[in-house]
Amino acid sequence: MSATQAPESSTGHTSAVSPIETDALIIGAGPAGLFQAFQLGLQGIASHLVDALPHVGGQCAQLYGHKPIYDIPGIPVCTGTELAQLLDRQIAPMQVPRHLSQQIESLRQREDGRWLAQTTAGTAFAARSIFIAAGVGAFVPKALKVPGVDDLRPNQLHYHPLQLDMAIGRSVLVYGGDEEAVSAAIACASPLSCGANTGAGAAKTYLMHRRDAFQAEPGQLARLQQLRDSGAIEVVIGQITEARHAAGQLSAVQWMDGEGNEHPLSVDMLLVFLGISPRLGPISDWGLAIERKQLVVDPATQATSAAGIYAVGDIVTYPGKKKLILCAFHEAAMAAFAAAEYLQGEKPLLQYTTTSAKLHGILGVSHPGAQ
Ligand SMILES: Cc1cc2nc3c(=O)[nH]c(=O)nc-3n(C[C@H](O)[C@H](O)[C@H](O)COP(=O)(O)OP(=O)(O)OC[C@H]3O[C@@H](n4cnc5c(N)ncnc54)[C@H](O)[C@@H]3O)c2cc1C
């Protein structure tokens, strides 16, 4: 299984390593989580960010990266990806460590009051405060559910891999019909993009989809057609019904064509692109007050029903809640002020980034005449 993406059925790890001690842990690096890191930084509170995706930006980057957003205050128009990049740039001075491609799967309180959080990759945190910015849930790849898959040894099945070096010299089946699947198949069949430093590619590349219609940019579709014509990519129209293996070593897949006939196909690596979708997952088991899959918070503080745990963005509900990015930004500021009082024992002063020398220090900027 890929190190970059754990599928929905992943059960996670138990960690023997000591937890990372931090004042604040932010679960989710969508717009709410990113801006939460900024607001905490302004309060002098160091944080860590965790996300199930291999990149920051949440829904903006994952669901509508190339589409325009018109209602971010002060930005007449930007794409989802551009907004994620701007938010990421804004937190650069805070140097927030990020732990991507891993899902927080458990959260419990230690005897000393700290919250112990564990990820599916085995990272553990002992945090004085938690900020749940989990949106509509953790974005995880849809798992391939056919006989034999669960018995495969590691490194033979990868979900939505970002790097393809492991495909060099292998007989690879790319499974899926979207842009990511098409581009992975092209990369496997094009030595220079698959193994950039070696000039090698996959020994054989198959691309399997249930229909002979692929969703990708026209340029990519044209390149796919060229590689099909040259025989570098063999397209198979059908669905996998079984992963065949000997003692966990993948040897072939069984697949079914449109007429219901089954065939074997010899391959030794599977790259699966069945889509990425949000799963609320373990959050509903953490004992927090929840209403219709949303965490109940006090809008004055964004506090949940547990002391030291705050929640912001699409995951929360309160009277009048709107699932808009600008509302998430406001909530992040409210949560940071409340957490500063909780962690530092006194109400923080409201200071302006325009004029406060303290905030300029945090932001790494200097202005003559600052107070
Ligand atoms: C097509 C579309 C267009 C939109 N257009 C607009 C618009 O124009 N203007 C606007 O204001 N809003 C728009 N929205 C809504 C906006 O995208 C959301 O309100 C916003 O993304 C919510 O931000 P968030 O950070 O709360 O959640 P998300 O963006 O969902 O991010 C949450 C992150 O948390 C991660 N996560 C969840 N659980 C865990 C866990 N247990 N461990 C690790 N990571 C976890 C997820 O992987 C995800 O990356 C649009 C939404 C869609 C789908």
Short mmCIF file of C-alpha atoms and ligand atoms in Angstrom, two decimals:
data_model
loop_
_atom_site.label_atom_id
_atom_site.label_comp_id
_atom_site.label_asym_id
_atom_site.label_seq_id
_atom_site.Cartn_x
_atom_site.Cartn_y
_atom_site.Cartn_z
CA MET A 1 0.00 0.00 0.00
CA SER A 2 1.25 3.50 -0.75
CA ALA A 3 2.95 5.44 1.99
CA THR A 4 1.31 8.58 0.68
CA GLN A 5 -2.34 7.60 0.85
CA ALA A 6 -4.06 5.22 3.25
CA PRO A 7 -7.41 3.97 1.95
CA GLU A 8 -10.73 4.11 3.77
CA SER A 9 -10.30 0.62 5.20
CA SER A 10 -6.94 1.41 6.81
CA THR A 11 -6.86 0.40 10.47
CA GLY A 12 -3.72 2.33 11.38
CA HIS A 13 -0.77 1.66 13.64
CA THR A 14 0.12 1.69 17.29
CA SER A 15 3.13 3.83 18.11
CA ALA A 16 5.92 3.00 20.48
CA VAL A 17 7.63 6.38 19.89
CA SER A 18 7.20 9.20 22.39
CA PRO A 19 4.54 11.69 21.46
CA ILE A 20 5.36 15.12 20.08
CA GLU A 21 4.61 17.64 22.84
CA THR A 22 2.84 20.74 21.56
CA ASP A 23 0.62 23.53 22.82
CA ALA A 24 -1.82 23.07 19.94
CA LEU A 25 -2.64 20.34 17.45
CA ILE A 26 -4.76 21.23 14.42
CA ILE A 27 -6.66 18.34 12.82
CA GLY A 28 -7.26 19.25 9.18
CA ALA A 29 -5.27 21.56 6.89
CA GLY A 30 -8.14 22.97 4.85
CA PRO A 31 -8.74 26.74 4.83
CA ALA A 32 -10.04 26.62 8.43
CA GLY A 33 -7.03 24.67 9.74
CA LEU A 34 -4.48 26.80 7.86
CA PHE A 35 -5.95 30.06 9.11
CA GLN A 36 -6.23 28.55 12.61
CA ALA A 37 -2.46 28.05 12.55
CA PHE A 38 -2.06 31.73 11.61
CA GLN A 39 -4.36 33.00 14.36
CA LEU A 40 -2.69 30.76 16.97
CA GLY A 41 0.69 32.00 15.78
CA LEU A 42 -0.40 35.61 16.35
CA GLN A 43 -1.28 34.62 19.93
CA GLY A 44 2.22 33.15 20.35
CA ILE A 45 0.87 29.58 20.41
CA ALA A 46 2.92 27.01 18.48
CA SER A 47 0.92 24.38 16.61
CA HIS A 48 1.26 21.27 14.44
CA LEU A 49 -0.99 20.54 11.42
CA VAL A 50 -2.18 17.04 10.44
CA ASP A 51 -4.11 16.08 7.29
CA ALA A 52 -5.15 12.84 5.63
CA LEU A 53 -4.33 14.35 2.23
CA PRO A 54 -0.78 14.58 0.89
CA HIS A 55 -1.24 18.37 0.46
CA VAL A 56 -2.83 21.30 2.30
CA GLY A 57 -6.00 23.12 1.17
CA GLY A 58 -8.80 20.68 2.04
CA GLN A 59 -11.87 20.87 -0.21
CA CYS A 60 -10.50 23.95 -2.06
CA ALA A 61 -7.48 22.03 -3.34
CA GLN A 62 -9.05 18.57 -3.59
CA LEU A 63 -12.53 19.28 -4.98
CA TYR A 64 -12.25 22.53 -6.93
CA GLY A 65 -8.57 23.37 -7.30
CA HIS A 66 -8.95 24.91 -10.78
CA LYS A 67 -12.34 26.59 -10.18
CA PRO A 68 -12.75 30.26 -9.20
CA ILE A 69 -13.87 31.54 -5.76
CA TYR A 70 -15.37 35.04 -5.71
CA ASP A 71 -16.33 35.62 -2.06
CA ILE A 72 -13.06 35.76 -0.12
CA PRO A 73 -12.84 39.26 1.39
CA GLY A 74 -10.25 41.37 -0.39
CA ILE A 75 -9.58 38.79 -3.14
CA PRO A 76 -12.00 39.46 -6.03
CA VAL A 77 -11.21 36.08 -7.59
CA CYS A 78 -8.81 33.17 -7.04
CA THR A 79 -8.91 29.43 -7.65
CA GLY A 80 -9.17 26.87 -4.86
CA THR A 81 -5.50 25.98 -5.29
CA GLU A 82 -4.46 29.64 -5.27
CA LEU A 83 -6.35 30.25 -2.03
CA ALA A 84 -4.62 27.26 -0.43
CA GLN A 85 -1.24 28.58 -1.61
CA LEU A 86 -1.97 32.08 -0.24
CA LEU A 87 -3.02 30.71 3.15
CA ASP A 88 0.07 28.50 3.20
CA ARG A 89 2.26 31.52 2.42
CA GLN A 90 0.59 33.51 5.20
CA ILE A 91 1.60 30.94 7.84
CA ALA A 92 5.20 30.67 6.61
CA PRO A 93 6.50 32.94 9.43
CA MET A 94 4.95 30.60 12.01
CA GLN A 95 6.96 27.61 10.67
CA VAL A 96 4.15 25.19 11.49
CA PRO A 97 5.24 21.54 11.17
CA ARG A 98 2.82 19.56 9.01
CA HIS A 99 2.13 15.85 9.08
CA LEU A 100 0.42 14.93 5.80
CA SER A 101 -1.02 11.69 4.38
CA GLN A 102 -2.12 10.59 7.82
CA GLN A 103 -5.39 10.63 9.65
CA ILE A 104 -5.91 11.28 13.35
CA GLU A 105 -7.63 8.09 14.40
CA SER A 106 -7.72 8.32 18.19
CA LEU A 107 -7.96 11.09 20.74
CA ARG A 108 -8.01 10.67 24.50
CA GLN A 109 -7.09 12.70 27.55
CA ARG A 110 -3.99 11.81 29.56
CA GLU A 111 -3.91 12.00 33.34
CA ASP A 112 -1.90 15.26 33.17
CA GLY A 113 -4.76 16.84 31.15
CA ARG A 114 -2.95 16.77 27.78
CA TRP A 115 -4.76 15.31 24.79
CA LEU A 116 -3.06 12.29 23.27
CA ALA A 117 -3.72 12.00 19.52
CA GLN A 118 -2.50 9.19 17.30
CA THR A 119 -2.31 9.09 13.50
CA THR A 120 -2.66 6.22 11.05
CA ALA A 121 1.07 6.62 10.27
CA GLY A 122 2.02 6.05 13.90
CA THR A 123 2.76 9.69 14.81
CA ALA A 124 1.56 10.62 18.29
CA PHE A 125 0.99 14.05 19.84
CA ALA A 126 0.51 15.16 23.42
CA ALA A 127 -1.23 18.50 23.02
CA ARG A 128 -2.47 21.03 25.57
CA SER A 129 -5.22 22.04 23.15
CA ILE A 130 -6.83 20.55 20.06
CA PHE A 131 -8.39 22.36 17.10
CA ILE A 132 -10.65 20.19 14.99
CA ALA A 133 -10.85 21.70 11.49
CA ALA A 134 -11.95 18.46 9.85
CA GLY A 135 -14.47 19.89 7.36
CA VAL A 136 -16.66 17.18 5.87
CA GLY A 137 -14.23 14.50 7.03
CA ALA A 138 -10.83 13.09 6.18
CA PHE A 139 -10.22 12.76 2.45
CA VAL A 140 -9.17 9.15 1.91
CA PRO A 141 -8.89 7.03 -1.24
CA LYS A 142 -11.67 4.58 -2.01
CA ALA A 143 -10.35 1.08 -1.41
CA LEU A 144 -10.31 -1.69 -4.00
CA LYS A 145 -12.59 -4.30 -2.47
CA VAL A 146 -12.02 -7.61 -4.28
CA PRO A 147 -10.84 -10.99 -3.01
CA GLY A 148 -7.09 -11.27 -2.54
CA VAL A 149 -6.33 -7.56 -2.05
CA ASP A 150 -6.06 -7.72 1.74
CA ASP A 151 -3.49 -10.52 1.50
CA LEU A 152 -1.04 -8.64 -0.72
CA ARG A 153 2.36 -7.84 0.71
CA PRO A 154 3.37 -4.14 0.98
CA ASN A 155 4.61 -2.30 -2.11
CA GLN A 156 2.38 -4.11 -4.63
CA LEU A 157 -0.76 -1.96 -4.26
CA HIS A 158 -0.60 1.84 -4.15
CA TYR A 159 -3.56 4.20 -3.83
CA HIS A 160 -3.22 7.55 -5.64
CA PRO A 161 0.59 7.52 -5.48
CA LEU A 162 2.34 10.85 -6.06
CA GLN A 163 5.74 9.32 -6.93
CA LEU A 164 6.01 6.49 -9.44
CA ASP A 165 9.62 5.40 -9.04
CA MET A 166 8.48 2.11 -7.51
CA ALA A 167 6.91 1.21 -10.90
CA ILE A 168 10.28 1.10 -12.70
CA GLY A 169 10.84 -2.29 -14.31
CA ARG A 170 7.51 -3.64 -13.06
CA SER A 171 4.47 -4.85 -14.95
CA VAL A 172 1.96 -2.24 -13.82
CA LEU A 173 -1.82 -2.04 -13.96
CA VAL A 174 -3.20 1.49 -13.49
CA TYR A 175 -6.84 1.16 -12.45
CA GLY A 176 -9.16 4.15 -12.96
CA GLY A 177 -10.46 6.55 -15.59
CA ASP A 178 -9.82 10.05 -14.28
CA GLU A 179 -7.08 12.58 -14.88
CA GLU A 180 -4.83 11.15 -12.13
CA ALA A 181 -5.09 7.62 -13.54
CA VAL A 182 -4.38 8.79 -17.10
CA SER A 183 -1.40 10.83 -16.00
CA ALA A 184 -0.01 7.93 -13.93
CA ALA A 185 -0.30 5.58 -16.92
CA ILE A 186 1.42 8.12 -19.19
CA ALA A 187 4.20 8.59 -16.61
CA CYS A 188 4.74 4.83 -16.22
CA ALA A 189 5.00 4.44 -19.98
CA SER A 190 7.24 7.51 -20.38
CA PRO A 191 10.65 6.66 -18.91
CA LEU A 192 11.76 10.21 -18.21
CA SER A 193 8.76 11.10 -16.01
CA CYS A 194 8.55 7.74 -14.24
CA GLY A 195 12.18 7.31 -13.22
CA ALA A 196 13.55 10.81 -13.63
CA ASN A 197 17.11 9.94 -12.63
CA THR A 198 17.39 6.57 -14.29
CA GLY A 199 15.69 7.02 -17.65
CA ALA A 200 13.74 3.84 -16.93
CA GLY A 201 10.00 3.26 -16.95
CA ALA A 202 7.61 0.44 -16.16
CA ALA A 203 8.37 -2.82 -18.03
CA LYS A 204 4.71 -2.96 -19.14
CA THR A 205 1.84 -0.52 -18.57
CA TYR A 206 -1.84 -1.43 -18.62
CA LEU A 207 -4.64 1.07 -18.02
CA MET A 208 -7.95 -0.48 -16.99
CA HIS A 209 -11.30 1.34 -16.82
CA ARG A 210 -14.86 0.15 -17.11
CA ARG A 211 -15.48 2.25 -20.23
CA ASP A 212 -13.27 3.36 -23.11
CA ALA A 213 -13.74 7.01 -22.08
CA PHE A 214 -11.23 8.84 -19.90
CA GLN A 215 -11.61 12.18 -18.11
CA ALA A 216 -8.51 14.27 -18.67
CA GLU A 217 -7.28 17.44 -20.36
CA PRO A 218 -7.25 17.26 -24.19
CA GLY A 219 -3.42 17.28 -24.24
CA GLN A 220 -3.25 14.30 -21.91
CA LEU A 221 -5.87 12.41 -23.91
CA ALA A 222 -3.88 13.01 -27.09
CA ARG A 223 -0.69 11.73 -25.39
CA LEU A 224 -2.60 8.68 -24.12
CA GLN A 225 -3.78 7.94 -27.66
CA GLN A 226 -0.19 8.21 -28.99
CA LEU A 227 1.05 5.75 -26.35
CA ARG A 228 -1.87 3.39 -27.08
CA ASP A 229 -1.09 3.54 -30.80
CA SER A 230 2.58 2.79 -30.18
CA GLY A 231 1.72 -0.10 -27.85
CA ALA A 232 3.42 1.56 -24.85
CA ILE A 233 0.09 1.55 -22.99
CA GLU A 234 -2.41 -1.26 -23.36
CA VAL A 235 -5.93 -0.15 -22.44
CA VAL A 236 -8.19 -2.84 -20.96
CA ILE A 237 -11.93 -2.19 -20.70
CA GLY A 238 -13.33 -3.98 -17.69
CA GLN A 239 -13.27 -4.34 -13.92
CA ILE A 240 -10.98 -6.18 -11.53
CA THR A 241 -12.74 -9.05 -9.79
CA GLU A 242 -9.81 -10.66 -7.93
CA ALA A 243 -6.15 -10.11 -7.07
CA ARG A 244 -4.25 -13.36 -7.56
CA HIS A 245 -1.13 -13.95 -5.53
CA ALA A 246 1.25 -16.60 -4.30
CA ALA A 247 2.00 -16.16 -0.59
CA GLY A 248 1.06 -12.49 -0.85
CA GLN A 249 3.09 -11.83 -4.02
CA LEU A 250 0.81 -10.37 -6.72
CA SER A 251 1.00 -12.42 -9.92
CA ALA A 252 -2.15 -11.43 -11.86
CA VAL A 253 -5.58 -9.89 -11.63
CA GLN A 254 -8.77 -11.53 -12.74
CA TRP A 255 -10.94 -9.06 -14.65
CA MET A 256 -14.40 -9.02 -16.20
CA ASP A 257 -15.28 -7.51 -19.57
CA GLY A 258 -18.56 -5.80 -20.58
CA GLU A 259 -20.16 -9.14 -21.50
CA GLY A 260 -19.42 -10.63 -18.09
CA ASN A 261 -16.55 -12.83 -19.30
CA GLU A 262 -13.60 -13.24 -16.95
CA HIS A 263 -9.92 -13.10 -17.99
CA PRO A 264 -6.55 -13.22 -16.24
CA LEU A 265 -3.96 -10.44 -16.69
CA SER A 266 -0.38 -10.92 -15.47
CA VAL A 267 0.84 -7.90 -13.48
CA ASP A 268 3.01 -7.42 -10.42
CA MET A 269 1.94 -3.94 -9.31
CA LEU A 270 -1.43 -2.23 -8.94
CA LEU A 271 -1.85 1.56 -8.95
CA VAL A 272 -5.44 2.24 -7.92
CA PHE A 273 -7.29 5.51 -8.65
CA LEU A 274 -10.89 5.01 -7.59
CA GLY A 275 -11.32 8.55 -6.26
CA ILE A 276 -10.86 10.28 -2.94
CA SER A 277 -13.85 11.02 -0.76
CA PRO A 278 -14.42 12.41 2.73
CA ARG A 279 -15.10 10.14 5.72
CA LEU A 280 -16.03 11.59 9.08
CA GLY A 281 -14.35 8.51 10.54
CA PRO A 282 -13.27 8.39 14.13
CA ILE A 283 -14.27 11.94 15.12
CA SER A 284 -17.74 10.73 16.00
CA ASP A 285 -16.17 8.32 18.55
CA TRP A 286 -14.28 10.94 20.55
CA GLY A 287 -17.13 11.58 22.99
CA LEU A 288 -17.76 15.18 21.86
CA ALA A 289 -21.27 16.61 21.60
CA ILE A 290 -22.36 16.10 18.01
CA GLU A 291 -25.51 16.95 16.03
CA ARG A 292 -26.13 15.60 12.56
CA LYS A 293 -22.44 14.73 12.09
CA GLN A 294 -21.31 18.19 13.21
CA LEU A 295 -19.57 19.22 16.42
CA VAL A 296 -21.61 21.46 18.67
CA VAL A 297 -19.61 24.56 19.68
CA ASP A 298 -20.14 27.80 21.56
CA PRO A 299 -19.75 30.45 18.81
CA ALA A 300 -18.22 32.92 21.28
CA THR A 301 -15.21 30.62 21.82
CA GLN A 302 -15.59 27.71 19.37
CA ALA A 303 -15.19 25.45 22.42
CA THR A 304 -16.59 21.94 22.06
CA SER A 305 -18.06 19.98 24.96
CA ALA A 306 -14.52 19.01 26.14
CA ALA A 307 -12.19 21.51 27.84
CA GLY A 308 -9.23 22.38 25.61
CA ILE A 309 -10.85 21.11 22.39
CA TYR A 310 -12.03 23.71 19.89
CA ALA A 311 -13.57 23.20 16.45
CA VAL A 312 -13.82 25.48 13.41
CA GLY A 313 -15.02 25.42 9.79
CA ASP A 314 -17.46 23.05 8.11
CA ILE A 315 -17.26 20.48 10.93
CA VAL A 316 -19.09 22.73 13.45
CA THR A 317 -22.66 23.67 14.14
CA TYR A 318 -24.13 26.56 16.15
CA PRO A 319 -27.21 28.71 15.60
CA GLY A 320 -26.80 30.49 12.27
CA LYS A 321 -23.69 28.56 11.15
CA LYS A 322 -22.86 29.03 7.45
CA LYS A 323 -20.48 26.64 5.68
CA LEU A 324 -18.44 29.40 4.07
CA ILE A 325 -14.69 29.97 4.11
CA LEU A 326 -15.05 33.50 5.44
CA CYS A 327 -17.06 32.17 8.41
CA ALA A 328 -14.29 29.62 9.08
CA PHE A 329 -11.76 32.48 9.18
CA HIS A 330 -13.81 34.34 11.80
CA GLU A 331 -14.20 31.13 13.84
CA ALA A 332 -10.42 30.57 13.77
CA ALA A 333 -9.87 34.02 15.30
CA MET A 334 -12.49 33.40 18.01
CA ALA A 335 -10.96 30.00 18.84
CA ALA A 336 -7.42 31.42 19.03
CA PHE A 337 -8.46 34.16 21.48
CA ALA A 338 -10.33 31.62 23.63
CA ALA A 339 -7.43 29.16 23.57
CA ALA A 340 -4.92 31.89 24.47
CA GLU A 341 -6.93 32.60 27.62
CA TYR A 342 -7.20 28.85 28.36
CA LEU A 343 -3.48 28.17 27.82
CA GLN A 344 -1.96 31.39 29.14
CA GLY A 345 -4.37 32.00 32.02
CA GLU A 346 -5.35 35.56 31.08
CA LYS A 347 -7.42 37.30 28.42
CA PRO A 348 -5.17 38.26 25.50
CA LEU A 349 -5.05 41.90 24.43
CA LEU A 350 -6.50 42.66 21.02
CA GLN A 351 -3.63 43.92 18.88
CA TYR A 352 -3.49 45.04 15.26
CA THR A 353 -1.03 43.51 12.81
CA THR A 354 -0.69 47.00 11.32
CA THR A 355 0.71 48.61 14.44
CA SER A 356 1.82 46.00 17.01
CA ALA A 357 5.60 45.55 17.31
CA LYS A 358 4.97 42.21 19.05
CA LEU A 359 2.98 40.93 16.08
CA HIS A 360 5.59 42.31 13.67
CA GLY A 361 8.15 40.21 15.53
CA ILE A 362 6.00 37.10 15.10
CA LEU A 363 5.45 37.89 11.42
CA GLY A 364 9.12 38.72 10.84
CA VAL A 365 8.36 42.20 9.48
CA SER A 366 9.59 45.57 10.70
CA HIS A 367 7.84 48.91 10.42
CA PRO A 368 9.03 52.30 11.59
CA GLY A 369 6.53 53.85 14.02
CA ALA A 370 5.10 50.55 15.28
CA GLN A 371 3.84 50.65 18.88
C1 LIG B 1 -17.44 22.65 -5.31
C2 LIG B 1 -17.36 23.51 -4.08
C3 LIG B 1 -17.27 24.89 -4.25
C4 LIG B 1 -17.20 25.73 -3.13
N1 LIG B 1 -17.14 27.09 -3.31
C5 LIG B 1 -17.08 27.90 -2.23
C6 LIG B 1 -17.03 29.32 -2.39
O1 LIG B 1 -17.06 29.84 -3.51
N2 LIG B 1 -16.94 30.09 -1.26
C7 LIG B 1 -16.93 29.55 0.01
O2 LIG B 1 -16.84 30.30 0.97
N3 LIG B 1 -16.99 28.21 0.17
C8 LIG B 1 -17.06 27.38 -0.90
N4 LIG B 1 -17.15 26.03 -0.72
C9 LIG B 1 -17.14 25.50 0.66
C10 LIG B 1 -15.73 25.53 1.24
O3 LIG B 1 -14.85 24.80 0.40
C11 LIG B 1 -15.75 24.93 2.64
O4 LIG B 1 -16.58 25.72 3.45
C12 LIG B 1 -14.33 24.94 3.23
O5 LIG B 1 -13.47 24.14 2.46
C13 LIG B 1 -14.36 24.41 4.66
O6 LIG B 1 -13.07 24.43 5.12
P1 LIG B 1 -12.60 23.45 6.30
O7 LIG B 1 -11.15 23.74 6.48
O8 LIG B 1 -13.54 23.57 7.43
O9 LIG B 1 -12.81 21.96 5.73
P2 LIG B 1 -12.17 21.18 4.48
O10 LIG B 1 -11.84 22.11 3.38
O11 LIG B 1 -13.10 20.06 4.23
O12 LIG B 1 -10.79 20.62 5.07
C14 LIG B 1 -10.81 19.67 6.10
C15 LIG B 1 -9.53 18.86 6.05
O13 LIG B 1 -9.47 18.03 7.22
C16 LIG B 1 -8.90 16.79 6.88
N5 LIG B 1 -9.34 15.82 7.90
C17 LIG B 1 -10.59 15.53 8.31
N6 LIG B 1 -10.58 14.63 9.31
C18 LIG B 1 -9.27 14.33 9.53
C19 LIG B 1 -8.59 13.45 10.42
N7 LIG B 1 -9.27 12.70 11.32
N8 LIG B 1 -7.24 13.39 10.36
C20 LIG B 1 -6.55 14.13 9.45
N9 LIG B 1 -7.14 14.99 8.58
C21 LIG B 1 -8.48 15.08 8.63
C22 LIG B 1 -9.46 16.49 5.48
O14 LIG B 1 -8.64 15.55 4.79
C23 LIG B 1 -9.47 17.89 4.85
O15 LIG B 1 -8.29 18.15 4.11
C24 LIG B 1 -17.22 25.17 -1.82
C25 LIG B 1 -17.28 23.78 -1.67
C26 LIG B 1 -17.34 22.97 -2.77
C27 LIG B 1 -17.42 21.47 -2.58
#
